[in-house]
Short mmCIF file of C-alpha atoms in Angstrom, two decimals:
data_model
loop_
_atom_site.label_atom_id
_atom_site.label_comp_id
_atom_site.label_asym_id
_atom_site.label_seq_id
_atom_site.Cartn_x
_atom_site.Cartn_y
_atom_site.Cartn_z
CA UNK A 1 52.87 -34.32 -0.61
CA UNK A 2 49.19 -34.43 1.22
CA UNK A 3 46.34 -34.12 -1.23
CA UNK A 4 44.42 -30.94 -0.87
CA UNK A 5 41.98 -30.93 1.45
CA UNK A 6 38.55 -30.02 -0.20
CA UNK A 7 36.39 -27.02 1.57
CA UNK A 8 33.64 -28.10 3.92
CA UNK A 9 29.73 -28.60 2.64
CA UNK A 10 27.93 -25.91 3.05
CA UNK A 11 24.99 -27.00 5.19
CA UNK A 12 22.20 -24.48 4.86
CA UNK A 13 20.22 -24.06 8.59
CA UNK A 14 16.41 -24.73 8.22
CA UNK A 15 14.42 -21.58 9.25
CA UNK A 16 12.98 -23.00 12.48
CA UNK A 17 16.52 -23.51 13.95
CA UNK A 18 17.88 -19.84 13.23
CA UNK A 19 14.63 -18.49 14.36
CA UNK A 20 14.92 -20.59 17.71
CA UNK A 21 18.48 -19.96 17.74
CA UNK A 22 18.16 -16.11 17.93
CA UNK A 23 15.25 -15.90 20.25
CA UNK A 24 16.79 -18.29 22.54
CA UNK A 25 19.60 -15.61 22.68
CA UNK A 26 17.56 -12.56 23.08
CA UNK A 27 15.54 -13.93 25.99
CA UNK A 28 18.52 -15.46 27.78
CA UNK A 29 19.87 -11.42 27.28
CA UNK A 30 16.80 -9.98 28.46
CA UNK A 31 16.18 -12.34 31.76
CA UNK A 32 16.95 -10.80 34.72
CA UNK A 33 18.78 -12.64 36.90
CA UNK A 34 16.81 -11.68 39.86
CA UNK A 35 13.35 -11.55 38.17
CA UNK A 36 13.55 -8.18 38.45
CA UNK A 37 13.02 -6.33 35.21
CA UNK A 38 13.20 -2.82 36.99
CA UNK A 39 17.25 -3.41 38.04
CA UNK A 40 18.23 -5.49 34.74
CA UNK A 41 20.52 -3.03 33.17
CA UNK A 42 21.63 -3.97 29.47
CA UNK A 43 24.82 -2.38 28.05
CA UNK A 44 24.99 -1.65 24.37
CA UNK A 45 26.31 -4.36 22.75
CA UNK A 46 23.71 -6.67 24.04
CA UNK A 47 21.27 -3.83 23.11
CA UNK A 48 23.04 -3.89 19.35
CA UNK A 49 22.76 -7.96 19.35
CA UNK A 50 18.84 -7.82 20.25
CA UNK A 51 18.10 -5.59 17.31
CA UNK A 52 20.45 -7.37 14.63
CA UNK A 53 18.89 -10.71 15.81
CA UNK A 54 15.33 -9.39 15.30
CA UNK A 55 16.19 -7.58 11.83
CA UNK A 56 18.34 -11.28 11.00
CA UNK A 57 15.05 -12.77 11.53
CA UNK A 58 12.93 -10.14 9.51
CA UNK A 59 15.10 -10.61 6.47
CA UNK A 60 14.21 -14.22 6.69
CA UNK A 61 11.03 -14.11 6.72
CA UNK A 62 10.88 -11.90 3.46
CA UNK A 63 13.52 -14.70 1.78
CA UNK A 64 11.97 -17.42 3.00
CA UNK A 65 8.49 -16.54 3.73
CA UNK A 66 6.44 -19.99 3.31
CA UNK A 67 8.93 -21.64 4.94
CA UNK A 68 9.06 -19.28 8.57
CA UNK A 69 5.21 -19.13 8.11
CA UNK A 70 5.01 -22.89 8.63
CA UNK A 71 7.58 -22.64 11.13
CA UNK A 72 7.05 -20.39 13.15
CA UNK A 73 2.99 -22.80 14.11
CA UNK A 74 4.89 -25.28 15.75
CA UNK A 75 4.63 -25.70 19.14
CA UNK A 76 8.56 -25.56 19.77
CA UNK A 77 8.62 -21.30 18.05
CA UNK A 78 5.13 -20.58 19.63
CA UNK A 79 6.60 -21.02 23.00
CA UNK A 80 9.85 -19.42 22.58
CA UNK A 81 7.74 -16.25 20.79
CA UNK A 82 5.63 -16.17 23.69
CA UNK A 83 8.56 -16.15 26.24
CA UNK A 84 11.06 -14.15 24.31
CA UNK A 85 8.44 -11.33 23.65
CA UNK A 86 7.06 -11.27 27.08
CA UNK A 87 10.49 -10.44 28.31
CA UNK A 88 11.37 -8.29 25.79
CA UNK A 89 8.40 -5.87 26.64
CA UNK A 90 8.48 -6.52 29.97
CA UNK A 91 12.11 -4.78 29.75
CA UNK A 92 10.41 -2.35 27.82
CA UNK A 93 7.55 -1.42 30.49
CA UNK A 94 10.42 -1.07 33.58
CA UNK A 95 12.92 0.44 31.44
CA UNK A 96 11.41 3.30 29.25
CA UNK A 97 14.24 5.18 29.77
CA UNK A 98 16.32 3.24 27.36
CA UNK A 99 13.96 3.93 24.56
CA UNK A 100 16.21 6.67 23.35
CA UNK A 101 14.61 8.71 20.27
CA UNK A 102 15.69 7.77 16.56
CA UNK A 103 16.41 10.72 14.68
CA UNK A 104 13.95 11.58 12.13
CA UNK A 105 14.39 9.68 8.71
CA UNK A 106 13.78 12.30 5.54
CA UNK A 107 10.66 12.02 4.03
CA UNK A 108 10.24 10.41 0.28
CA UNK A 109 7.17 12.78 -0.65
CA UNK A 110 5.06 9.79 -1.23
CA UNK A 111 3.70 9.20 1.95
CA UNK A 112 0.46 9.41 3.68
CA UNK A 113 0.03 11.81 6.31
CA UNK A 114 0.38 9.13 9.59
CA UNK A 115 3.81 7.69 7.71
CA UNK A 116 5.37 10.96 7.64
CA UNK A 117 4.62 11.39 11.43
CA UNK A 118 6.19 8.10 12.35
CA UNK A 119 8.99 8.92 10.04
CA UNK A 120 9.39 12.48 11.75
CA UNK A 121 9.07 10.15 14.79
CA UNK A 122 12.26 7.97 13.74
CA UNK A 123 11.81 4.36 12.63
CA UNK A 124 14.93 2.45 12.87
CA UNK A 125 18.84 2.64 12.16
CA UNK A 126 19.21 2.33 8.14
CA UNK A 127 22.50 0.42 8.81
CA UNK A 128 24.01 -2.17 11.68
CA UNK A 129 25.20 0.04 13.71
CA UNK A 130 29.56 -0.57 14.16
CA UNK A 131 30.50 -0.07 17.64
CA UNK A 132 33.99 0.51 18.75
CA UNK A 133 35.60 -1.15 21.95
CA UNK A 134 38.50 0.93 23.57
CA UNK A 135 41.53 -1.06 25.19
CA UNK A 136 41.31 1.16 28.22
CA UNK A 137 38.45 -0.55 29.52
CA UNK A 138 37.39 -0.30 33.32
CA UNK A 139 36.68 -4.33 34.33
CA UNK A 140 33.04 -4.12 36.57
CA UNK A 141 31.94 -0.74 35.47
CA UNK A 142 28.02 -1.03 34.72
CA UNK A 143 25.77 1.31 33.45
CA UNK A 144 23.49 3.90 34.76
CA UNK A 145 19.88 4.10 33.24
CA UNK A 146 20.05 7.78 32.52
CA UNK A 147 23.05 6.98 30.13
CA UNK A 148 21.57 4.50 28.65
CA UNK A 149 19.03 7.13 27.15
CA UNK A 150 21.91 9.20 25.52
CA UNK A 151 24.15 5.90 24.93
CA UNK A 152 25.10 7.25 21.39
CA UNK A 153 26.71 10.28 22.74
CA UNK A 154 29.46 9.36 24.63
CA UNK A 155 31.40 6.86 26.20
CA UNK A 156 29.52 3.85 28.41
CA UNK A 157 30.70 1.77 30.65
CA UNK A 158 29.01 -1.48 30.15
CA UNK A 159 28.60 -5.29 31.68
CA UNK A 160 32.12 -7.13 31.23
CA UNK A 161 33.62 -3.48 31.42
CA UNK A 162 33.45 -2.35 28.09
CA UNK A 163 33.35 1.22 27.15
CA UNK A 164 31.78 1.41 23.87
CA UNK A 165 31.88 4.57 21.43
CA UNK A 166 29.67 4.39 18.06
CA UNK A 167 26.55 5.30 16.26
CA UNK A 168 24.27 3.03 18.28
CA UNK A 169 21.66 5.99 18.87
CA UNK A 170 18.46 4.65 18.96
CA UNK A 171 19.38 0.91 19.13
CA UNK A 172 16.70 -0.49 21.15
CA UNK A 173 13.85 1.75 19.61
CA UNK A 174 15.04 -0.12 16.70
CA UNK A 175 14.77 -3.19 18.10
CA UNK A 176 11.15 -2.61 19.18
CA UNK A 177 10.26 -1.72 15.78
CA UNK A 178 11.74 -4.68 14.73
CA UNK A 179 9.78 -7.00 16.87
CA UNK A 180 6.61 -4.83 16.30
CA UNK A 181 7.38 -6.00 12.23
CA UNK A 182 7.89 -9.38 13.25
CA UNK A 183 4.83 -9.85 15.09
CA UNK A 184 2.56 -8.03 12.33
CA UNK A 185 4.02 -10.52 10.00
CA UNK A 186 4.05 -13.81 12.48
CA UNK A 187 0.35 -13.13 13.19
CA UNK A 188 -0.65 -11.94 9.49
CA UNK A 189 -3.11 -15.02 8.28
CA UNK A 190 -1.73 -16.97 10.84
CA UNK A 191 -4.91 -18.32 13.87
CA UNK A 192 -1.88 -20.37 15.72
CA UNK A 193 0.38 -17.79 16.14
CA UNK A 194 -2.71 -15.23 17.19
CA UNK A 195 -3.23 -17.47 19.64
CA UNK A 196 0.03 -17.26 21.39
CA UNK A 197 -1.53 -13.44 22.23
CA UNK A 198 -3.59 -14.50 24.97
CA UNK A 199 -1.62 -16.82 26.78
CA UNK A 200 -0.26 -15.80 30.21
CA UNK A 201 -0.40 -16.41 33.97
CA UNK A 202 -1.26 -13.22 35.38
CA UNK A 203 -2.12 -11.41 32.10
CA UNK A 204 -2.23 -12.19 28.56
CA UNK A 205 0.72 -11.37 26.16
CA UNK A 206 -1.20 -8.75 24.70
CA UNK A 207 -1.85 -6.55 27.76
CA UNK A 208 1.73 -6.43 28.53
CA UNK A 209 2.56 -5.49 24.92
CA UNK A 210 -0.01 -2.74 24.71
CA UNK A 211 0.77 -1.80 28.33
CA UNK A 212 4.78 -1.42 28.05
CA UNK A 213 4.29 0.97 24.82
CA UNK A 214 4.49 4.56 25.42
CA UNK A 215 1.35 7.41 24.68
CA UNK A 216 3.26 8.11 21.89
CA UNK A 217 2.92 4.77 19.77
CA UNK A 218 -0.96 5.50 19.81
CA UNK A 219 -0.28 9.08 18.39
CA UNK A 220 2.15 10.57 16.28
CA UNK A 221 3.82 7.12 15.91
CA UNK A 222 0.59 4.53 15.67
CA UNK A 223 2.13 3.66 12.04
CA UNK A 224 4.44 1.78 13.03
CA UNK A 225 2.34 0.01 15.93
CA UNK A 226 -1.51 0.01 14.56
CA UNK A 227 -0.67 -2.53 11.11
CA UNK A 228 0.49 -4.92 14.01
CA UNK A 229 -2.02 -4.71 16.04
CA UNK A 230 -4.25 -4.93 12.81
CA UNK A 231 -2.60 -8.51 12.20
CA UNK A 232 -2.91 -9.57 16.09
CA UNK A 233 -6.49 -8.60 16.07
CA UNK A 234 -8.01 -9.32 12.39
CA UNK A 235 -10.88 -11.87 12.54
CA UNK A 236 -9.75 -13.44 16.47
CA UNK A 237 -12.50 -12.13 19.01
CA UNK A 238 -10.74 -13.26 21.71
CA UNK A 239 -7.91 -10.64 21.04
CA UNK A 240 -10.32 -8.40 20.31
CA UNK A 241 -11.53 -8.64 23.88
CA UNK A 242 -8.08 -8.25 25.06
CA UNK A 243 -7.59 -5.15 23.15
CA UNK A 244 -10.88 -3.73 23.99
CA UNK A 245 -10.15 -3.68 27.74
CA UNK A 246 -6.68 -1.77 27.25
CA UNK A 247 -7.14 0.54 24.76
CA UNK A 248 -9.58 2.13 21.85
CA UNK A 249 -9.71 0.00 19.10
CA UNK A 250 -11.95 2.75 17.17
CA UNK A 251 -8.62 4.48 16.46
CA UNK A 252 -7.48 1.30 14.59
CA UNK A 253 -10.51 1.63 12.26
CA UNK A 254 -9.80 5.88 12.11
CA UNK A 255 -6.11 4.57 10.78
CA UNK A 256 -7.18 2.07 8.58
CA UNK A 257 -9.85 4.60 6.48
CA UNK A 258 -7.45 7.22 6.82
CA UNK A 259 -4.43 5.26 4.72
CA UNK A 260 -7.42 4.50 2.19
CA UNK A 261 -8.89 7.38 1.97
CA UNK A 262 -5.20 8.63 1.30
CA UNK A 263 -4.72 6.57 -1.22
CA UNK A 264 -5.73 7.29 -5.20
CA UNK A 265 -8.89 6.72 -7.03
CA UNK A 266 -7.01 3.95 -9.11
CA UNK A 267 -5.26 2.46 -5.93
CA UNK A 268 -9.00 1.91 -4.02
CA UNK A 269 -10.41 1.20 -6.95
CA UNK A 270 -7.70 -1.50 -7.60
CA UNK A 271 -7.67 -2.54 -4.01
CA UNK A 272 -11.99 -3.34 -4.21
CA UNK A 273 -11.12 -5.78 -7.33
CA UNK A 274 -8.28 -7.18 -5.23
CA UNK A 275 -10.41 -7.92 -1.74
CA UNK A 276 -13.11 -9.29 -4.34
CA UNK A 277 -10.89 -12.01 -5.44
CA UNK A 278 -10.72 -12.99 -1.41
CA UNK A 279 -13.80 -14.66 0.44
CA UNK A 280 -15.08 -12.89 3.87
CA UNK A 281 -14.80 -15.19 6.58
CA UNK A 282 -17.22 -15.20 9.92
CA UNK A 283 -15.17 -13.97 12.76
CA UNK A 284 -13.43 -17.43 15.17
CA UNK A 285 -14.06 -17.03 19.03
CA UNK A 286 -10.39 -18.78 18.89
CA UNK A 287 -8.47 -20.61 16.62
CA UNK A 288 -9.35 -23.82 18.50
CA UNK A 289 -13.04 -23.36 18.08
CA UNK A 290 -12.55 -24.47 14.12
CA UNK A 291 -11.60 -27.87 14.91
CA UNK A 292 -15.15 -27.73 17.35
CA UNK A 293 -16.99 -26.31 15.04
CA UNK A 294 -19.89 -29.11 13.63
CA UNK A 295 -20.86 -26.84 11.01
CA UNK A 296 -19.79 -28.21 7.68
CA UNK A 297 -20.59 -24.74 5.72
CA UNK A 298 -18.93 -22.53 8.15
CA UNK A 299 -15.78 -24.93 8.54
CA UNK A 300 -15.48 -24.48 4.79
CA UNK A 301 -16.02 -20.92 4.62
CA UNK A 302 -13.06 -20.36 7.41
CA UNK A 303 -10.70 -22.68 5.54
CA UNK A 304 -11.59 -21.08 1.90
CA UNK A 305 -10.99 -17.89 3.11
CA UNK A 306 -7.73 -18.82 5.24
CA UNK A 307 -6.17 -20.24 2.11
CA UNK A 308 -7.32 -16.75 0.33
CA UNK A 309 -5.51 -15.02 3.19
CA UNK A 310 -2.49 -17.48 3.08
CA UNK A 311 -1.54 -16.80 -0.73
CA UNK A 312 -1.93 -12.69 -0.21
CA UNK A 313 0.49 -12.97 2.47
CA UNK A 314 3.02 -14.59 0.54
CA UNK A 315 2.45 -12.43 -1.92
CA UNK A 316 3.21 -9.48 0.41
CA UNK A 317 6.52 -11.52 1.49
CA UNK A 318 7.57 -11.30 -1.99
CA UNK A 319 7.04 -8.24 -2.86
CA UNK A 320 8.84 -6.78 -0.16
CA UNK A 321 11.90 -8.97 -1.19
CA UNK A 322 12.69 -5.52 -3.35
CA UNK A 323 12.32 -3.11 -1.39
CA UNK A 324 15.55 -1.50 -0.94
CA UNK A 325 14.73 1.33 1.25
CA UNK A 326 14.58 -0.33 5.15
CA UNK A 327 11.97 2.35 5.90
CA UNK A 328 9.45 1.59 3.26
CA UNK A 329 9.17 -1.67 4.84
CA UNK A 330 7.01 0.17 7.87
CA UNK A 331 4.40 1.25 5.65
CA UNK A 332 1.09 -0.76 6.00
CA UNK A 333 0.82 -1.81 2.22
CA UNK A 334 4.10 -3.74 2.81
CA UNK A 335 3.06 -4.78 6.35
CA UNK A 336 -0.36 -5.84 5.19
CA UNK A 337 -1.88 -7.08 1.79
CA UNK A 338 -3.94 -4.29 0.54
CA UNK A 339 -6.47 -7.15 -0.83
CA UNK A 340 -7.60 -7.61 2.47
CA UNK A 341 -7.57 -3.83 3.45
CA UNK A 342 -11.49 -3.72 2.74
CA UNK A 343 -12.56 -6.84 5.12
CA UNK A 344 -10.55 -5.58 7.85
CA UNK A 345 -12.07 -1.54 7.51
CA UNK A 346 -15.35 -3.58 7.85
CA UNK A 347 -14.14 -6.12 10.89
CA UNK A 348 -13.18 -2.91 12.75
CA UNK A 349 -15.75 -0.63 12.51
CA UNK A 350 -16.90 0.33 16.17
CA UNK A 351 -20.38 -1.94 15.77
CA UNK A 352 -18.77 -4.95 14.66
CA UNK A 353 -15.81 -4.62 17.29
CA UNK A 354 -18.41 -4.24 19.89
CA UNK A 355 -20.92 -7.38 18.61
CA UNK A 356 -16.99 -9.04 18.78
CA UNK A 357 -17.02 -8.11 22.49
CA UNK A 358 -20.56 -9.37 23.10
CA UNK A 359 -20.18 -12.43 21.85
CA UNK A 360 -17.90 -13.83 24.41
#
């Protein structure tokens, strides 16, 4: 008789090649075929696979946080960031129709007063969403974009002729979010990855991200946008510029003092002996300017406090590993290391984001 065949090795794929895997997908998805962002229509399974491949991706990076960090600064991920993220909000800007509302998730009673509005404001699925394909199919149909807007209440007809019933309500919100978490994380202590902000043709990266998002993600629902943009913009005055042109960065400081001023006596108290622990670094014109840089002192004084900033975000990566609730992971102390809470209240206060401005 033949011997038993043995199961395969498992061969466990490095972080860079599932994260370039995944994006490759989502902007091949998202790429119109005519360059046209305003007549790409996306049915809801492709909707579905752009927000599991963007949550795939966030679980990695809590389970294998040093290893995406050092990733995700090569050249090779930069790129594919830049491209996959430009398309994915440039969908976003031509296509706000599809942005259908999350319901609200119930609130846990612990939460400051901005996290309860994004919460009323709907934050994501809390499960993959399962979506059923009938056998009565209609080959061709596509969809129209007012029914992509109320996709998770009926049948819709979808590219390859699909009609597809299911909870998917909200599937592309959720995929926003998603990519909103990614980025806060991607660009938390991270200069390379900042950098990839302001690269563009016609417009940097960063206008057409703050330009695709609706009123709303300033407002009621700047929790789950403002911690990014805290990460994009922390310490890099040439994003600062950017920002400054397309929208008011004073509200970022208002949000910031707000979720300390919400917090405890004990909590502040704890978070002043934590941002003690972490050296203040002078503000980079861009992250290329430290290898220019001829001063000795301040090249030291960026790299000790980059190291400092390294270390509290893996920190942050682990301590999220337990969260078990997929909303809690919006909140900013699990978006942002609460050690450096105190130098970024003080690197955007309204004089030192305008002597940021000045300065280029």
């Amino acid at each position: 008789s033949a011997a038993p065949t043995s199961d395969p090795p498992v061969v466990a794929m490095s972080s860079h090649k599932i994260i370039s895997s995944l994006f490759s997908m989502v902007q091949n998805i998202l790429t119109p075929v005519n360059g046209k962002y305003e007549d790409h229509l996306l049915s809801i399974p492709a909707t579905l696979v752009i927000f599991v491949a963007f949550r795939i991706v966030n679980n990695l990076f809590r389970a294998r946080g040093a290893e995406v960090s050092e990733a995700l600064v090569t050249e090779e991920l930069r790129t594919l960031i830049f491209h996959t993220t430009s398309a994915f909000f440039n969908f976003i800007g031509a296509s706000t129709s599809c942005l259908e509302r999350i319901s609200g998730s119930a609130k846990d009673g612990q939460n400051s007063r901005s996290f309860e509005d994004a919460l009323e404001f709907g934050i994501t699925v809390t499960q993959i969403p399962r979506a059923m394909v009938t056998k009565n199919a209609v080959a061709g149909s596509t969809s129209s974009r007012s029914n992509m807007s109320s996709m998770a209440a009926s049948s819709h007809r979808g590219f390859g002729g699909s009609a597809i019933h299911g909870p998917t309500e909200g599937a592309m919100r959720a995929a926003l979010h998603e990519l909103l978490l990614f980025l806060g994380l991607a660009t938390l202590a991270e200069p390379k990855v900042q950098d990839v902000l302001s690269w563009g043709k016609s417009r940097p990266l960063l206008t057409t991200i703050i330009g695709a998002l609706p009123a709303s993600y300033f407002t009621m629902a700047h929790h789950i946008l403002f911690p990014t943009l805290i990460t994009m913009l922390f310490n890099d005055s040439r994003n600062m510029l950017i920002a400054n042109r397309d929208m008011n960065v004073d509200a970022i400081h208002s949000f910031l003092k707000q979720e300390m001023d919400a917090l405890t006596n004990k909590q502040q108290k704890k978070i002043r002996a934590d941002a003690a622990t972490i050296p203040s670094a002078p503000m980079k014109k861009t992250p290329a300017s430290w290898a220019d840089d001829t001063d000795s002192e301040l090249e030291d004084a960026l790299e000790e406090a980059a190291a400092a900033h390294g270390k509290a975000k893996i920190a942050l990566l682990r301590q999220t590993k337990s969260i078990q609730n997929p909303l809690s992971l919006w909140k900013l102390e699990n978006r942002v290391p609460t050690a450096m809470w105190a130098e970024m209240l003080t690197f955007f206060t309204p004089e030192a984001s305008s002597e940021s401005e000045d300065s280029d």
